[in-house]
Structures are given as C-alpha cells and as structure tokens.
Amino acid sequence: MKRVFSGVQPTGNIHLGNYLGALKQFVELQDDNECIYCIVDLHSITVPQDPKELRSHILDVAALYLSVGIDPKKSIVFVQSDVSGHSELSWILTCSAYTGELSRMTQFKDKSRGKESAPAGLFMYPVLMAADILLYDTDIVPVGNDQKQHIELCRDIAIRINNKYKKTFVVPDGRFLKEGARIMALDDPTKKMSKSAENIHSRISLLDEDGKIKKSIMRATTDSDGEIRFDPENKPGVSNLLTIYSVLSGKSIDDVVASFAGSGYGDFKKELVEITKEALLPIRQNFSEIRESDELKAILRDGAERAGAIAEKTMKRVKDNFGIGF
Ligand code: ATP
Ligand code: LTN
C-alpha cells in the first residue's frame, strides 16, 4: 500500500477547480492506498484571515471533504495545526532550503507582486508544504498542476537531506491528472480558477445554488468564431468549458466535441449547466447535514490523533539523524 497525502487551504469555498484537480483524485485513491487528507490552516494564515471566518472555513472544508466522498473510516482527515510536527519539521527543513530557490517560486512571486514587503510566511510557504508531505513518509501527492513547482522543491529538499544525513525521508511523487489539473477562470480563461478572485462568476463553488451555476456558466468568456473545438491556445474559454464537461460527464473531449458538432455556444453552455447542477447537487445535499453534525469534530479529533502518531515516529527519526534533542 502506498501512502498518499494532500491538503486544501481553508480560504473560502472550494471550487470546481479544486474538485476536478484535487478532491476527485482524493476520493479515487482511498480504496487502494493509505490516504491522509489535511486542512492546511497554517498555510492559510500566510495571507490575512478573519479568525472567526477561518474557524468556520476549516469546518466547511472538512465537511466538503466528507461530502465529496472521502470516507473517514478509510482515510485520515485532520487539521494541520492540530499536529505540532508540521511546524517543527518545517523549521528543520528551512535550514536546508535556499533563499534563491524559494525566490523562484511562482506562487510567491504572484502573491507578493507589487507589494513593498511580503510576510516571511508567504516566502516559507513551500517549506511548510514540504514538511506536511515528508512528515508522513508520503509516496504520492495528488494535486493540481499549479503545485508542480512546490512538489519539485519538496523532492529536492528531501534528496538534499538524505544525501547529507542518513537516509531520512521518502522522496514523494506528485500525481497530476491529464484533464482537470488546471481549470481556468470562467471570466478570464488565461488565469486559473481561484478561491480568492474578486469576481464570483470567475468560479463555480461546490456549494453554489443552481441559479448561480447557470449565471456563471452562461456568462463565461468564449470567443467570436462560434465553433466548438478543443484548442487551449487559440480558444482557451471554449476549451476550458469542454474540459469541465468532459470530466464531469466522464466522456472524452473528442466525444463531447463530436456530440456538439454544428451546435452553438448557447446550447453547449445550457447542457454544461445541467451536467454541473447534477454533479454538485448531491455534494450540496450531503454538506448541510455533515456540517451541522457533532460527528464532524469527532472525526477531526480522531484524525489528528492518528496523524499525530505517525508524525511522532518521523520526528523521532529526523531528530536522531540530525543529532538534535535529547
Ligand atoms: P486560491 O485559489 O485561493 O489561490 P487554491 O484553491 O489554489 O487557492 P488550495 O485550496 O490549497 O489553493 O488548493 C487545493 C487543491 O486544488 C490543490 O491541489 C490545487 O493544486 C488544486 N487547484 C487549485 N486551483 C485549481 C484549478 N484552477 N484547477 C485545478 N486544480 C486546482
Ligand atoms: N499548497 C497547496 C496546499 C497544500 C498541500 C500540502 C498540497 C499545503 N500542503 C501538502 C499537497 C500536500 C495548494 O494547493 N495551494
């Protein structure tokens, strides 16, 4: 059995990009692997958060994990800050990470662009992410394409430490889907769909009502040539909608294109609205019940205990190999 680890930030409502790029994989992997799914609250405070809202978002993400089909009997689900090993290992890795490589991270460059000064936490974000992964001897990390550079850095740090000290870490592999790994914003298909974009019609959140789903899809940016064809370079808007259609319906992109031959964008979008509504309805229905239940917190407590036991063993090995602690 392989060990799988991944995380989602509690920074707002999870959207179709998070679902198709990451969460869908989480569910698929849990039957044949030992999976650990984390709500990475320590990562979310690299940008300002309202404490009350943050606490509520943590429970929202936990409830969404379960609503999409993550089964706490099969997988460990927990909150990052409930296991102290994440912060502890993060410092140890910091001492083997270079400021040069961290300065090259595109997420850091994007999030700090135009600011005179950025929080040091934003700079260290990828090291904390590496700690999350290495703390659990992870083999596979299912994530969206935007995390490729962070996974590469995690591997580099693990290899560097293994070469310098005794073999300490398992070197993990990223797992990226062929389709769905990068869902673009509906209003601007040159940018990735994001929780933090200002325009709510740039994304579809998993909890959006039918009316909002319809509005966001019907006003999605396309182009003026009118042909339904998969060509991400020249037709990014239509290609993005085709990808969403394909992954949600389970049909190949070629089949979707063939079934809409001769149709206009309006008809295609209307069908996409229906498919999206159908896919999200059960998630929304599960969510309200789970979010209100007492069981949710019990699941997170149990998850933190199970994750904590694994983390403790790793930390002991790391400290031994580094010659720290007593
Ligand atoms: P923000 O959108 O606010 O920058 P985020 O959604 O990128 O945040 P996370 O919540 O940590 O950040 O992402 C959770 C998972 O969703 C990650 O595996 C990430 O790669 C994936 N993901 C995020 N956006 C997309 C997208 N547009 N398409 C596919 N996968 C995505
Ligand atoms: N940086 C990730 C979230 C994240 C993560 C992780 C993903 C934090 N720690 C460990 C996989 C493994 C993002 O998607 N923004």
Coordinates of N, CA, C and O and ligand atoms in Angstrom, one line a residue, residues 7-9 11 15 17-18 21-22 111 143-144 146-147 180-183 192-196, ligand 1:
G7 N -3.5 18.3 0.8 CA -4.1 19.3 1.6 C -4.8 20.4 0.8 O -4.5 20.6 -0.3
V8 N -5.8 21.0 1.5 CA -6.5 22.1 0.9 C -6.6 23.2 1.9 O -6.7 23.0 3.1
Q9 N -6.4 24.5 1.5 CA -6.4 25.6 2.4 C -7.9 26.0 2.7 O -8.7 26.1 1.8
T11 N -9.5 28.6 2.8 CA -9.5 30.1 2.5 C -10.8 30.5 1.8 O -10.8 31.6 1.2
H15 N -13.9 25.3 -5.0 CA -14.5 25.5 -6.3 C -14.2 24.3 -7.2 O -13.6 23.3 -6.8
G17 N -12.4 23.9 -9.7 CA -11.0 23.6 -10.0 C -10.4 22.7 -8.9 O -9.7 21.7 -9.2
N18 N -10.6 23.1 -7.6 CA -10.1 22.3 -6.5 C -10.7 20.9 -6.6 O -10.0 19.9 -6.4
G21 N -9.3 19.1 -10.0 CA -7.9 18.9 -10.0 C -7.4 18.1 -8.8 O -6.5 17.3 -8.9
A22 N -8.1 18.2 -7.7 CA -7.5 17.5 -6.5 C -8.5 16.6 -5.8 O -8.3 15.4 -5.7
K111 N 1.9 36.2 -5.4 CA 1.2 36.7 -4.3 C 1.9 37.9 -3.6 O 1.3 38.6 -2.9
V143 N -2.3 16.5 -6.5 CA -2.6 18.0 -6.5 C -2.9 18.5 -8.0 O -2.6 17.8 -8.9
G144 N -3.3 19.7 -8.0 CA -3.5 20.4 -9.3 C -2.1 20.8 -9.9 O -1.1 20.8 -9.1
D146 N -0.8 23.6 -10.6 CA -0.2 24.8 -10.1 C 0.8 24.4 -8.9 O 1.6 25.3 -8.5
Q147 N 0.7 23.2 -8.4 CA 1.6 22.8 -7.3 C 2.9 22.1 -7.7 O 3.6 21.6 -6.9
G180 N -8.3 18.3 -16.1 CA -8.9 18.8 -14.8 C -7.8 19.3 -13.9 O -8.1 19.9 -12.9
A181 N -6.5 19.1 -14.3 CA -5.4 19.5 -13.4 C -5.3 21.0 -13.4 O -4.6 21.6 -12.5
R182 N -5.9 21.7 -14.3 CA -5.8 23.2 -14.3 C -7.1 23.7 -15.0 O -7.2 23.9 -16.2
I183 N -8.1 23.9 -14.1 CA -9.3 24.5 -14.6 C -9.1 26.1 -14.5 O -8.6 26.6 -13.6
K192 N -5.9 30.8 -13.7 CA -6.6 29.6 -13.1 C -7.8 30.0 -12.2 O -7.8 31.1 -11.7
M193 N -8.7 29.1 -12.2 CA -9.9 29.3 -11.3 C -9.4 29.4 -9.9 O -8.6 28.6 -9.5
S194 N -9.8 30.4 -9.1 CA -9.2 30.6 -7.8 C -10.3 31.0 -6.8 O -11.3 31.7 -7.1
K195 N -10.0 30.6 -5.5 CA -11.0 30.9 -4.5 C -10.9 32.4 -4.2 O -11.9 33.0 -3.7
S196 N -9.8 33.0 -4.4 CA -9.6 34.4 -3.9 C -9.9 35.4 -5.0 O -9.8 36.6 -4.7
Ligands
ATP1 P1 -6.6 30.1 -4.3 O1 -7.5 29.6 -5.4 O2 -7.2 30.9 -3.3 O3 -5.2 30.5 -4.8 P2 -6.2 27.4 -4.2 O4 -7.6 26.9 -4.5 O5 -5.2 27.3 -5.3 O6 -6.3 28.8 -3.5 P3 -5.8 25.3 -2.3 O7 -7.1 25.4 -1.7 O8 -4.7 24.9 -1.4 O9 -5.4 26.6 -3.1 O10 -5.9 24.2 -3.5 C1 -6.3 22.9 -3.2 C2 -6.0 22.0 -4.4 O11 -6.7 22.4 -5.5 C3 -4.6 21.9 -4.8 O12 -4.2 20.6 -5.1 C4 -4.5 22.8 -6.0 O13 -3.5 22.4 -6.9 C5 -5.9 22.5 -6.7 N1 -6.3 23.6 -7.5 C6 -6.5 24.9 -7.2 N2 -6.9 25.6 -8.2 C7 -7.1 24.7 -9.2 C8 -7.5 24.9 -10.6 N3 -7.9 26.0 -11.0 N4 -7.6 23.8 -11.4 C9 -7.2 22.6 -10.9 N5 -6.8 22.4 -9.6 C10 -6.7 23.4 -8.8

